[in-house]
């Protein structure tokens, strides 16, 4: 019985839908424009409350992003020192010059060694004297305490275990007292960096969830305060989508505003740190400069904020709006 | 246009608001729904616009069996029904114009068309000069007329009103009933719940009487 009633109706509606689709699209776009503008007006009309929401979101986003920018800068520094690794061979005290020459030839013949450089104990002492400023102390020494040294650069294509194996093999050599791989501190740094990245990721994840919940709650309050209006709109035929739209836009505006503030906060912090870091770099004769967020980074932050805003609003809307029905 | 077939409504608390109601209202009819307080008038209207679902029986509105209307379909149904509420239910932070425009905005009318239709509806209820006023600045009768303008602005096929003259003086009540009659004359099916027997018996329309949920008279013309 129901079927029979519906069939002729359906035919009618397909006939008229040719022109209807465009009109509906136009109406849909128009309501999006209206909702977006109306929501923005409401957000702006209570500047204190909105600013507070923006700040909360901005700080929550700025924290992990700021830390991440800092980590990027540190890894930029460590990457500069990354390759190639170097093995220092400290020679036996008694090794004769012939033996040293023999060792150098041996090293040159090896496939897994790119270069080696002999630094005699006298050269080493001279270099140390110049660099350290301990000239007076050193002058008082009766004997040069430094050993002869060969610096070995392993083949760049060698992976970490291969370099470690090379070091162990060289240490076995009878003329070599000790072989030290200068990569260890770098490994430690990299491990530390990896750990920091994960911590930032975890903290960032928690803050993102926090932002979602804060936004969800803000939108929930907005929904509560407009409960009567929602009921009336539903009574005169407003669909759930129609009722939902302004709240989604409210979430979007809160999120976008928070993203903008986060970008400003991160840029501000970097600007604040720029001069001391430049001075520090100068002291270390480094060409290092602080790299900032960039236009794309800032844009991404705003987009991320917007998406979080929409997400939070969606959470609130899907939980609370369906329960508001006319009584 | 509106058909009730042995419809009963029992609220969650176990109270029977409507019992075995069968009635039919033709297209372009004008009918009053009356009865003592608690007789079930509002409940009957709420079933028509799916604010409630019947416990038993079948309601058919505008050729559509309401049992087949899913929640997603309710807005569409309501867009074809104009409703006037006793307590107006206006948006108090919007102008008169915006209140009346609401159904048209929902239906997705074009901007200029909305302006034209809203002014026509306000003109009809004699409130064109108040289009930019806020509802609070209006008297009870004026607010009620804004509600009526909103109910008819979308040119619905059915117009429902629940105590539209509830707390208005007799002169104003008669005026408002006259408005409803005018809409009926242009083809709108009108159903008005009212317990103002003195007023409605003067108007010579069909009167459907409910008593404690039973239909006691007026089931057919
Ligand atoms: N939401 C509800 N939950 C439970 N009972 C209800 C509900 N709405 C109405 N009722 C009961 O159903 C009965 C009919 O109520 P209804 O509002 O339809 O009466 P009415 O004829 O409109 O009365 P009035 O003239 O006072 O408006 C009443 O006894 C009322 O207590
Ligand atoms: Mg009632």
Coordinates of C-alpha atoms in Angstrom, one line a residue, chain B residues 14-158:
Chain B
X14 CA 1.0 5.1 30.5
X15 CA -1.6 7.9 29.9
X16 CA -3.9 7.4 27.0
X17 CA -4.0 10.8 25.2
X18 CA -5.9 9.6 22.2
X19 CA -8.0 6.4 21.8
X20 CA -9.1 4.8 18.6
X21 CA -9.5 8.1 16.7
X22 CA -10.7 7.8 13.1
X23 CA -11.4 10.9 11.1
X24 CA -10.8 12.4 7.6
X25 CA -10.3 16.0 6.6
X26 CA -10.5 16.8 3.0
X27 CA -8.3 19.0 1.0
X28 CA -9.2 22.7 1.3
X29 CA -11.4 21.9 4.4
X30 CA -11.6 24.2 7.4
X31 CA -12.1 22.4 10.7
X32 CA -11.9 23.2 14.4
X33 CA -10.7 20.8 17.0
X34 CA -12.2 21.3 20.4
X35 CA -12.5 19.7 23.8
X36 CA -11.6 20.3 27.4
X37 CA -8.1 20.8 28.6
X38 CA -6.3 17.4 28.4
X39 CA -8.7 16.0 25.8
X40 CA -5.9 15.4 23.4
X41 CA -6.1 18.3 20.9
X42 CA -2.4 19.1 21.0
X43 CA -1.5 15.5 20.8
X44 CA -3.5 15.1 17.6
X45 CA -1.8 18.0 16.0
X46 CA 1.6 16.7 17.1
X47 CA 0.9 13.4 15.4
X48 CA 0.2 15.2 12.1
X49 CA 3.6 16.9 12.1
X50 CA 5.4 13.9 13.5
X51 CA 6.4 15.5 16.8
X52 CA 5.0 12.2 18.2
X53 CA 4.4 8.8 16.7
X54 CA 1.1 7.0 17.3
X55 CA 1.1 4.0 19.5
X56 CA -1.4 2.3 17.2
X57 CA -3.3 3.1 14.0
X58 CA -2.4 4.9 10.8
X59 CA -2.1 8.6 10.0
X60 CA -2.0 9.7 6.4
X61 CA -1.1 13.3 5.6
X62 CA -1.1 14.6 2.0
X63 CA -1.2 11.0 0.7
X64 CA 1.7 9.9 2.7
X65 CA 1.5 7.2 5.4
X66 CA 3.5 8.7 8.3
X67 CA 4.6 5.3 9.5
X68 CA 6.8 5.2 6.4
X69 CA 8.4 8.5 7.1
X70 CA 11.9 8.0 8.6
X71 CA 13.5 10.6 10.8
X72 CA 15.4 11.9 7.8
X73 CA 12.1 12.5 6.0
X74 CA 10.5 14.5 8.8
X75 CA 11.9 18.0 7.8
X76 CA 10.4 17.5 4.3
X77 CA 7.0 16.7 5.8
X78 CA 7.1 19.7 8.1
X79 CA 8.0 22.0 5.2
X80 CA 4.6 21.2 3.7
X81 CA 2.8 22.0 6.9
X82 CA 2.5 25.5 8.4
X83 CA 2.1 25.5 12.2
X84 CA 1.0 28.3 14.5
X85 CA 1.8 27.7 18.2
X86 CA 0.0 29.0 21.2
X87 CA 3.3 30.3 22.7
X88 CA 4.4 31.8 19.3
X89 CA 7.8 30.1 19.4
X90 CA 9.6 33.0 17.7
X91 CA 13.3 33.6 17.6
X92 CA 13.7 36.5 20.0
X93 CA 17.1 37.5 18.9
X94 CA 16.0 37.9 15.3
X95 CA 13.9 40.6 13.6
X96 CA 10.3 40.0 12.6
X97 CA 11.6 39.8 9.0
X98 CA 14.1 37.1 9.8
X99 CA 11.6 35.1 11.8
X100 CA 9.1 35.0 8.9
X101 CA 11.9 34.3 6.4
X102 CA 13.1 31.2 8.3
X103 CA 11.0 28.6 6.5
X104 CA 12.0 30.1 3.1
X105 CA 15.7 30.1 4.1
X106 CA 15.3 26.4 5.1
X107 CA 13.6 25.6 1.8
X108 CA 16.5 27.4 0.0
X109 CA 14.6 30.2 -1.7
X110 CA 16.7 32.9 -3.5
X111 CA 17.4 36.1 -1.6
X112 CA 15.1 38.4 -3.6
X113 CA 12.3 35.9 -3.6
X114 CA 12.5 35.7 0.2
X115 CA 12.2 39.4 0.6
X116 CA 9.2 39.5 -1.7
X117 CA 7.4 36.6 -0.1
X118 CA 8.1 37.8 3.5
X119 CA 6.7 41.2 2.8
X120 CA 3.6 39.7 1.2
X121 CA 3.0 37.5 4.2
X122 CA 3.6 40.4 6.7
X123 CA 1.3 42.6 4.6
X124 CA -1.4 39.9 4.9
X125 CA -1.2 39.9 8.7
X126 CA -1.0 43.7 8.8
X127 CA 2.6 43.9 10.2
X128 CA 4.5 45.2 7.2
X129 CA 5.5 48.3 9.0
X130 CA 7.1 46.3 11.8
X131 CA 9.4 44.1 9.6
X132 CA 12.6 45.3 11.3
X133 CA 11.2 45.2 14.9
X134 CA 12.4 42.6 17.4
X135 CA 9.6 40.3 18.6
X136 CA 9.9 41.5 22.2
X137 CA 8.8 44.9 21.1
X138 CA 5.5 43.5 19.8
X139 CA 2.3 42.9 21.7
X140 CA 1.0 39.3 22.2
X141 CA -1.4 39.7 19.3
X142 CA 1.3 41.0 17.0
X143 CA 3.6 38.2 18.0
X144 CA 0.9 35.7 17.2
X145 CA 0.5 37.4 13.8
X146 CA 4.2 37.1 13.1
X147 CA 3.8 33.4 13.9
X148 CA 0.9 33.1 11.4
X149 CA 3.0 34.9 8.8
X150 CA 5.8 32.5 9.3
X151 CA 3.4 29.5 9.1
X152 CA 1.9 30.7 5.7
X153 CA 5.0 32.3 4.0
X154 CA 6.0 29.0 2.5
X155 CA 2.6 28.5 1.0
X156 CA 1.9 25.2 2.8
X157 CA -1.0 22.9 1.8
X158 CA -1.9 22.4 5.4

